[in-house]
Coordinates of C-alpha atoms (C1' of nucleotides) in Angstrom, one line a residue:
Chain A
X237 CA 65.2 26.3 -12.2
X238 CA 62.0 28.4 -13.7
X239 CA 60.9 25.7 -15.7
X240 CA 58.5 24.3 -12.9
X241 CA 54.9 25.1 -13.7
X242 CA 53.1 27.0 -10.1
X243 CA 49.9 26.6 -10.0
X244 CA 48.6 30.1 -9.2
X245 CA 45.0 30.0 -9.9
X246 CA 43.1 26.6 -8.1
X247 CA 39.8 28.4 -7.0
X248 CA 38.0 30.1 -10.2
X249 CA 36.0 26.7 -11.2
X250 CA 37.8 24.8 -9.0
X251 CA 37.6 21.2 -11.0
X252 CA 33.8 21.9 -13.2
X253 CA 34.0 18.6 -14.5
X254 CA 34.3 16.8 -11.3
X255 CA 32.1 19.0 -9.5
X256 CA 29.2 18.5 -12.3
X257 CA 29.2 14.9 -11.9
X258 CA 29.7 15.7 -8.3
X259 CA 26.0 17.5 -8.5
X260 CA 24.3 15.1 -11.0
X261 CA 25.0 12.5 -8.8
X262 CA 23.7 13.8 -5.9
X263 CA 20.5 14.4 -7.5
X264 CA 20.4 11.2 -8.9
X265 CA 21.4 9.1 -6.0
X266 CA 18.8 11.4 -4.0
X267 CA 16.0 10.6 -6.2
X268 CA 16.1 7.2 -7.2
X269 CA 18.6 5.8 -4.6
X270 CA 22.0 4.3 -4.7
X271 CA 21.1 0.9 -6.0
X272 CA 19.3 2.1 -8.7
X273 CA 21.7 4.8 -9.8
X274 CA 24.4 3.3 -12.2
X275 CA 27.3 4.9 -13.6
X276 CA 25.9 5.1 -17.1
X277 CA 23.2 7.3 -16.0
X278 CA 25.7 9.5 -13.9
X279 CA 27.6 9.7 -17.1
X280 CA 24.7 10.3 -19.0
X281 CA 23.6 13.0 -17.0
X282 CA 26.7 14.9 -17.1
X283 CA 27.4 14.4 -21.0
X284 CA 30.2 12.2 -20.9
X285 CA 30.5 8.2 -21.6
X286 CA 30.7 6.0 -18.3
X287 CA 34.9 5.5 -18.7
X288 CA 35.2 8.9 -17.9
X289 CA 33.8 9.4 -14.6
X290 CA 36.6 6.8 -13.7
X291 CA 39.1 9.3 -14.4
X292 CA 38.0 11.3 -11.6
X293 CA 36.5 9.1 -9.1
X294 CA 38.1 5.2 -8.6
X295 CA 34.9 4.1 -7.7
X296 CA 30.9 4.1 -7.3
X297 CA 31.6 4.1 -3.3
X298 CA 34.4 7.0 -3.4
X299 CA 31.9 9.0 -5.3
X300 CA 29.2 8.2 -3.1
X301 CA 31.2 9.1 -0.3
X302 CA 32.4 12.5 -2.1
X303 CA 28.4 12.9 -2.5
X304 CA 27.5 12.6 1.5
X305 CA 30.1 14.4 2.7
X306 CA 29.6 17.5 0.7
X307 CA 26.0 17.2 0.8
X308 CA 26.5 16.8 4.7
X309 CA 28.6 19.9 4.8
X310 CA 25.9 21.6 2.8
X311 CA 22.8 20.9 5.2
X312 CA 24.8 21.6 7.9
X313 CA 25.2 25.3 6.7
X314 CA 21.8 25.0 5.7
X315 CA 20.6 24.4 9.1
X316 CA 23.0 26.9 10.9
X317 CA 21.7 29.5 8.0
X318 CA 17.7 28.8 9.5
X319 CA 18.0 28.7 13.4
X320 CA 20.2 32.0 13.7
X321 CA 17.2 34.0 14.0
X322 CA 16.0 32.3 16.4
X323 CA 16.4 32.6 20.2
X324 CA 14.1 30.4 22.0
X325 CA 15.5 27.1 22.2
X326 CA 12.2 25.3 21.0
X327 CA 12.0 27.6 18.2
X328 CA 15.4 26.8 17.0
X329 CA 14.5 23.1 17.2
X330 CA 11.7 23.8 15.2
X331 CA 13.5 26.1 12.8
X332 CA 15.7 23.1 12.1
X333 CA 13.3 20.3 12.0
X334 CA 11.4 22.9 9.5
X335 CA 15.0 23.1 7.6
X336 CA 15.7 19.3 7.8
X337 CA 12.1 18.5 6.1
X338 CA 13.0 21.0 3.0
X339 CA 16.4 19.5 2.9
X340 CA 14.9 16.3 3.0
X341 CA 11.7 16.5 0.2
X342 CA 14.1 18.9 -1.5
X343 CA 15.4 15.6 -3.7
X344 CA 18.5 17.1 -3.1
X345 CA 21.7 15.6 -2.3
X346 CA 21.6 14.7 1.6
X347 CA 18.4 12.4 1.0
X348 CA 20.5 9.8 -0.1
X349 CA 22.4 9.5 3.2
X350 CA 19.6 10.2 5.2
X351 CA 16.8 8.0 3.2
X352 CA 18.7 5.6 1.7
X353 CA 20.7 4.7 4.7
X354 CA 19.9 0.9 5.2
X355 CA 20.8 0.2 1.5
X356 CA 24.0 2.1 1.2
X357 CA 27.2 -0.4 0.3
X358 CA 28.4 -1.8 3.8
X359 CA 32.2 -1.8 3.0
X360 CA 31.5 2.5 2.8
X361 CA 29.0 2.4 6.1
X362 CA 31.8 3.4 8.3
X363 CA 32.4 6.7 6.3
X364 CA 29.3 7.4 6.0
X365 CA 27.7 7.3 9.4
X366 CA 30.6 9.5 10.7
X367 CA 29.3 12.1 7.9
X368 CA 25.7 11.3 9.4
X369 CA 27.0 12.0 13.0
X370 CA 28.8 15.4 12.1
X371 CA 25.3 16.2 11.3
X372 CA 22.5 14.7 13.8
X373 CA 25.1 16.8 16.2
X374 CA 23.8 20.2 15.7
X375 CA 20.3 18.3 16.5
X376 CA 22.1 17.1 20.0
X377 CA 23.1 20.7 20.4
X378 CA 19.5 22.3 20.0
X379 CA 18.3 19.3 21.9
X380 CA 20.6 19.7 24.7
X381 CA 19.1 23.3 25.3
X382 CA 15.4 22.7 25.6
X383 CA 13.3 21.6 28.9
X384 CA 11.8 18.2 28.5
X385 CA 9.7 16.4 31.0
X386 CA 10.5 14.2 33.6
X387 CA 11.0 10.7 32.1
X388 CA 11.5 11.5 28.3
X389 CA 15.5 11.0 28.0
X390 CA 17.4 13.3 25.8
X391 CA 18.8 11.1 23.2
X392 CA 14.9 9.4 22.9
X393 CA 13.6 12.7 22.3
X394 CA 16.7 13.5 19.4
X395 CA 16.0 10.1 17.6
X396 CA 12.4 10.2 17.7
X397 CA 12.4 13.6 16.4
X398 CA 14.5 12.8 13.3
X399 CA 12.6 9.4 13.1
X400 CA 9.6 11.2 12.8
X401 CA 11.2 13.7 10.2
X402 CA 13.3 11.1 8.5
X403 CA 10.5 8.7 8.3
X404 CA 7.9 11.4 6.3
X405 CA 9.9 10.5 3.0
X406 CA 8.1 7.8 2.6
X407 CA 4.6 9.0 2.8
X408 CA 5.2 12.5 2.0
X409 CA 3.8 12.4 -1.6
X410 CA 0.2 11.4 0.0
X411 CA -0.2 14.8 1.8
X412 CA -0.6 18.2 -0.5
X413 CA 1.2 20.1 2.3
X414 CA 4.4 22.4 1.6
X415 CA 7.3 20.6 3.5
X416 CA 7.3 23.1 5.8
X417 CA 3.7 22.5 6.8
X418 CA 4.3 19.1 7.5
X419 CA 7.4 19.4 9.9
X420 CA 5.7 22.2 11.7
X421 CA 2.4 19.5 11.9
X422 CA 4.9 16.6 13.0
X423 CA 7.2 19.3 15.3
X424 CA 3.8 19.9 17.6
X425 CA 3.3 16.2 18.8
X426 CA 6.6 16.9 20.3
X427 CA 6.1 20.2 21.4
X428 CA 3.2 19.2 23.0
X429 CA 5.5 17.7 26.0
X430 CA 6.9 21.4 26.1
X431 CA 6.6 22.1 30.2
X432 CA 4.4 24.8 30.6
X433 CA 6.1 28.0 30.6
X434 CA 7.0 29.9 34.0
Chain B
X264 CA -13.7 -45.6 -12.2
X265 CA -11.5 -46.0 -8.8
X266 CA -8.6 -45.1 -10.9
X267 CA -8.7 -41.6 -10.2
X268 CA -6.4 -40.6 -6.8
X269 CA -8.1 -38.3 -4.9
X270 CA -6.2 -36.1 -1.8
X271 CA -8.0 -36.6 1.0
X272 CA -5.5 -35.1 3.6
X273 CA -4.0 -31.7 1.7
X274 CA -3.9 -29.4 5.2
X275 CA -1.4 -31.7 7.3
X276 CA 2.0 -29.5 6.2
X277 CA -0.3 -27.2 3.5
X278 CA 2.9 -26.8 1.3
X279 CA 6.1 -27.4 2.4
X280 CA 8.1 -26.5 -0.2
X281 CA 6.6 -23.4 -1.1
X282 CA 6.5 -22.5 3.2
X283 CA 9.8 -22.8 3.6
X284 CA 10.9 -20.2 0.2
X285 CA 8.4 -18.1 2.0
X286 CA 9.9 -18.8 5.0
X287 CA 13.5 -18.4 4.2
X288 CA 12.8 -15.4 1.3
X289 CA 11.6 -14.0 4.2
X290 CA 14.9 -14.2 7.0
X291 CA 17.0 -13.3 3.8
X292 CA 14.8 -10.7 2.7
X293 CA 14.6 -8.6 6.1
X294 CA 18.3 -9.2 6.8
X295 CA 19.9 -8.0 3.7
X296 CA 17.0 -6.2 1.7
X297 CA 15.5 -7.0 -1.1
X298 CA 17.8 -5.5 -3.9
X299 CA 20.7 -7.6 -1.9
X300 CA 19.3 -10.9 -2.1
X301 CA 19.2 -13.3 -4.8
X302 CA 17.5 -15.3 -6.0
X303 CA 20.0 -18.1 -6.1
X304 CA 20.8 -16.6 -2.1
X305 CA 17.0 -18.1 -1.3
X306 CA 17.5 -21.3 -3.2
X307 CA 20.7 -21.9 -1.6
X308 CA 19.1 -21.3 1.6
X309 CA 15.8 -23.8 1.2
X310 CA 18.4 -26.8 -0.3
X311 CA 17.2 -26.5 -3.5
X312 CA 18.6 -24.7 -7.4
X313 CA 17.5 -21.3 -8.4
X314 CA 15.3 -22.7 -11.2
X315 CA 13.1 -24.5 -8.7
X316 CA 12.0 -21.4 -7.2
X317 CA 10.8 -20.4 -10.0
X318 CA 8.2 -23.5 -9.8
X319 CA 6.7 -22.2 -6.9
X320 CA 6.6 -18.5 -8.3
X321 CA 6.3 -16.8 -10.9
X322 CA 9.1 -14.0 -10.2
X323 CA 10.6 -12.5 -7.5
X324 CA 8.1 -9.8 -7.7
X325 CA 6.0 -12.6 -6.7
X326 CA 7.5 -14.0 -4.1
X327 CA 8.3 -10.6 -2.5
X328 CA 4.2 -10.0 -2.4
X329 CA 4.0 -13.3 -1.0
X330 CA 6.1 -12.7 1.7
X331 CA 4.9 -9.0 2.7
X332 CA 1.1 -10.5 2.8
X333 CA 2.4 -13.4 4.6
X334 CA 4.4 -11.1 7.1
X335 CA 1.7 -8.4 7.5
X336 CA -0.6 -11.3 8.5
X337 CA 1.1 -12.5 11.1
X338 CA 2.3 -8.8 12.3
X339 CA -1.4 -8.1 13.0
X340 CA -2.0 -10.6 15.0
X341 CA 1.4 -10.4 17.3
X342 CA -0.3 -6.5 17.6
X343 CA -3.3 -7.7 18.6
X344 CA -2.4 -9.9 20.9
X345 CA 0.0 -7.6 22.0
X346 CA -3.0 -5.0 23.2
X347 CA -5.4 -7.0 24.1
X348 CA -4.9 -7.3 28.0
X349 CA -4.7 -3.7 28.5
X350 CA -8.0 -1.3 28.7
X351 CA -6.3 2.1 28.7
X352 CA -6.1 3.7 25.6
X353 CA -2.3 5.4 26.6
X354 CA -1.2 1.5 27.3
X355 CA -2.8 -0.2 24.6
X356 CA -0.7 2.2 22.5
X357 CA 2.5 1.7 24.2
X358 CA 1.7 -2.0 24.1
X359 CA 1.1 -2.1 20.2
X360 CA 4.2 0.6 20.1
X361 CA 6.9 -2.1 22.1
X362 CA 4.8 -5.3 19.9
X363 CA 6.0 -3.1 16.6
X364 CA 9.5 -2.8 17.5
X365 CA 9.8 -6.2 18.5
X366 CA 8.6 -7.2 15.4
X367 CA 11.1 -5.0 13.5
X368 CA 14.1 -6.4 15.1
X369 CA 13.0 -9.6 15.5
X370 CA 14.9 -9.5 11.9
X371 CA 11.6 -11.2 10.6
X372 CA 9.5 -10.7 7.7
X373 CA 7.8 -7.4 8.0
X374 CA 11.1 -5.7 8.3
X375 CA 11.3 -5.4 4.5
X376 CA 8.3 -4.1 4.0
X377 CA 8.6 -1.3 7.0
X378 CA 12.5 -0.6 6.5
X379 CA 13.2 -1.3 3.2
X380 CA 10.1 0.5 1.4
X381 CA 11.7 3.1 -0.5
X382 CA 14.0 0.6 -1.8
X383 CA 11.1 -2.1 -3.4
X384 CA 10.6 -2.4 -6.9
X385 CA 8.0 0.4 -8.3
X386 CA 6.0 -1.9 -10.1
X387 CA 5.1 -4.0 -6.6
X388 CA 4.6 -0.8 -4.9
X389 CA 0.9 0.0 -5.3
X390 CA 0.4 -4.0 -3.9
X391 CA 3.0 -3.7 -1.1
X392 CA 1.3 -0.2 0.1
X393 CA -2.3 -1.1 -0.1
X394 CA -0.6 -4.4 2.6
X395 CA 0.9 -1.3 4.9
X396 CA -1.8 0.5 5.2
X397 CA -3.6 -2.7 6.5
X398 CA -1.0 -3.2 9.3
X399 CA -1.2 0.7 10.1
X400 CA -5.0 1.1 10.3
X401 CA -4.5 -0.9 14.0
X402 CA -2.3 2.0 14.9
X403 CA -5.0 4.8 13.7
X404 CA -7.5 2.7 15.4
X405 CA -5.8 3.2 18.5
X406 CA -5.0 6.3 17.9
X407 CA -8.4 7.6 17.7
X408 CA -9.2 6.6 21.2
X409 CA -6.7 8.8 23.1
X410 CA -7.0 11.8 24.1
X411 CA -4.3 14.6 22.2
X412 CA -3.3 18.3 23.3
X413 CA -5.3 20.8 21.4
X414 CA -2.9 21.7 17.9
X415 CA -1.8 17.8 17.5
X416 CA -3.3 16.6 14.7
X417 CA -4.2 12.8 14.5
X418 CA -2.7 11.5 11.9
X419 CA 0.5 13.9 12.4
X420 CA 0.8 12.0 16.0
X421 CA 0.5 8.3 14.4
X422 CA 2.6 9.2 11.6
X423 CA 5.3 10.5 14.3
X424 CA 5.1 8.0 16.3
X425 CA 5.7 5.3 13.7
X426 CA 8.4 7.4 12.1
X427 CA 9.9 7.3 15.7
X428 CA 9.6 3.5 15.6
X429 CA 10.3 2.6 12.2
X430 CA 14.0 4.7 12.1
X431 CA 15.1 3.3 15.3
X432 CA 15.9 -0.1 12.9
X433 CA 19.0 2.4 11.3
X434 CA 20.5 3.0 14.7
X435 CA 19.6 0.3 17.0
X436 CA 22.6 -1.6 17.4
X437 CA 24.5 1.3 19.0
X438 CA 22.2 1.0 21.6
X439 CA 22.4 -2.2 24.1
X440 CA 19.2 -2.1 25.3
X441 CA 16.3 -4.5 24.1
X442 CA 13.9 -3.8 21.8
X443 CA 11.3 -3.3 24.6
X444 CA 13.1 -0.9 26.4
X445 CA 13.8 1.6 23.7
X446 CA 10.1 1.4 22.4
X447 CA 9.3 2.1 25.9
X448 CA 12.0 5.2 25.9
X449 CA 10.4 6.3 22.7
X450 CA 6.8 6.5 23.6
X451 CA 7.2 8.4 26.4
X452 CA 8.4 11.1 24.5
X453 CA 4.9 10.9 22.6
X454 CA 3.1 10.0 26.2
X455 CA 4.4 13.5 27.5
X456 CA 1.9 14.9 25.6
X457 CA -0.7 13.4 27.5
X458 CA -3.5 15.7 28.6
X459 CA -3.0 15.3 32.6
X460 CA -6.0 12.9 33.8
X461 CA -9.3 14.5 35.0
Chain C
dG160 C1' 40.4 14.3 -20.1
dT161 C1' 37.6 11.9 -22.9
dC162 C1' 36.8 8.4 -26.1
dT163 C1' 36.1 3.3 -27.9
dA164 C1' 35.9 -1.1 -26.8
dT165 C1' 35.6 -4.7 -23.8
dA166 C1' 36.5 -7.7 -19.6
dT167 C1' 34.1 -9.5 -15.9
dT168 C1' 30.6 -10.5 -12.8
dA169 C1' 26.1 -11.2 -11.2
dG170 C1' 21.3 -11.6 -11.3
dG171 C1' 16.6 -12.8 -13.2
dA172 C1' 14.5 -15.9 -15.9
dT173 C1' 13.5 -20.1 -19.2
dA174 C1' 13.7 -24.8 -21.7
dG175 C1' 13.6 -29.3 -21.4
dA176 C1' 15.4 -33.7 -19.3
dC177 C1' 14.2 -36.7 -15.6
Chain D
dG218 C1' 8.9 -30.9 -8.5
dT219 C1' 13.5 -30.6 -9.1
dC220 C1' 17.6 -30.6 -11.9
dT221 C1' 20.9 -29.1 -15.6
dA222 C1' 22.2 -25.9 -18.6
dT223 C1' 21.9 -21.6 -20.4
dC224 C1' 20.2 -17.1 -22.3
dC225 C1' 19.8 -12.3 -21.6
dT226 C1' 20.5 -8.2 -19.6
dA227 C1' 22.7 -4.8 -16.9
dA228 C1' 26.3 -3.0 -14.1
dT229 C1' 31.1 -2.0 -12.4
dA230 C1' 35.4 -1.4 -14.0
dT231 C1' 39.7 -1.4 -17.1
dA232 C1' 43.0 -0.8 -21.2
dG233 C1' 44.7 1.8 -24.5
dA234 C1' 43.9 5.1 -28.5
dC235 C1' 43.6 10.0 -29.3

DNA sequence: GTCTATATTAGGATAGAC
DNA sequence: GTCTATCCTAATATAGAC
């Protein structure tokens, strides 16, 4: 009857192992893609031999998938975290946009997802674009609440905003400018079609 | 002394064989990427064994520079033509802007080189850059002629606007609309910005 | 849980016949 | 110029010892 084992304690460390290679291979994937990521240097960069991370993820998709979604839950606290002090709708946008770039550049975990997109495995693309959704929503949110001009549609003013932002990995490593600096720079064009104040 | 064969007609088709790899490398190469398509894929594709290829070039480094110059090429001049009947500096823009996206999802060659960048091998990069920046310097040109709200920087408004454009390949099939339309629903957002005419 | 060892597949590239 | 045949490398994944 007492001979059962009860898990008590589940939350001190609540699986280090997995959540190292968890982190490693967020960084990894975020800086040199998924492609070019392979379990040996996961493994590597963990400390253990490539077998093992099979132990605690079946696959190189499942662990991609375990990647996105807690680097999506991540950024979206992230981004929460940098528009609260804000009021004005256009400066929450911008907070975020401001957020998004450092998220992005930051090589951290969500770049993968975000940059990588196109390249990612197909029979995973389902999971992964409803992670992507969960976050591009708080974006639809902040975009929902701002005045835009007559003729520029919501949604085209959402996707051209992340395009623009999205779309700076690529050339970031040309400019000198802080992160930060270059969202603000790239948040003006589209601030520009603020209507003037009343 | 007549012996000798000489080639009198070598422009008629100026080399098939190596055309259509460039032709096909290209199709395959903007549909599925360049990490995700063989070599064999392309040789399958043309009629002919993966060896052959290798004839015509060197690698598939090779054959991946061949194809961006090829595509950038012809990308230029689709732009130009694209903006040539129009005199206003706000339409030649939108014109080059809908020629772009047209280009992108006409699944054709350039895609690789615009969607796929981050994803190319490095040591092809410094090549396959120097070919961008060829097919970009029509956008700064036209760029330079309109006029901008005071705080939006140049380059920050190309670089925007091309971001916009470039990320719409990612989610375009949600969208039912042609290519021209959503260009068209994209630059506006960048034409609200438009100092009101004097 | 981690190791050793290895199965399996796939892709880039080459040698030499024809 | 194209074919046949094959080498080499790298990557995902598995089996079973410890």
């Amino acid at each position: 009857m007492f001979g059962k084992t009860i898990d008590v304690i589940e939350c001190a460390p609540p699986d280090s192992r997995r959540t190292r290679i968890l982190d490693r291979a967020a960084l990894l994937f975020g800086e040199h893609g998924y492609d070019r990521t392979s379990m040996r240097d996961i493994a590597t960069a963990v400390g253990i031999l490539p077998g093992s991370v099979y132990y605690h993820f079946p696959s190189k998709e499942a662990l991609l998938a375990a990647v996105y979604a807690a680097a999506i839950d991540q950024a979206i606290e992230t981004l929460n975290a940098a528009i609260a002090p804000h009021s004005d709708p256009w400066d929450r946008l911008e907070a975020a946009a401001i957020a998004h770039l450092g998220i992005l550049v930051g090589g951290g975990s969500i770049a993968v997802v975000i940059a990588d997109g196109p390249n990612l495995p197909a029979t995973a693309r389902t999971e992964l674009i409803a992670q992507r959704h969960r976050y591009e929503a708080v974006f639809r949110t902040l975009v929902s609440a701002i005045d835009l001009p007559p003729g520029v549609g919501r949604s085209s003013f959402r996707l051209a905003l992340l395009g623009a932002l999205n779309w700076s990995l690529t050339w970031y490593h040309a400019n000198g400018d802080p992160p930060a600096t270059v969202a603000r720079n790239l948040f003006a064009v589209f601030r520009a079609g603020r209507l003037s104040n009343p």
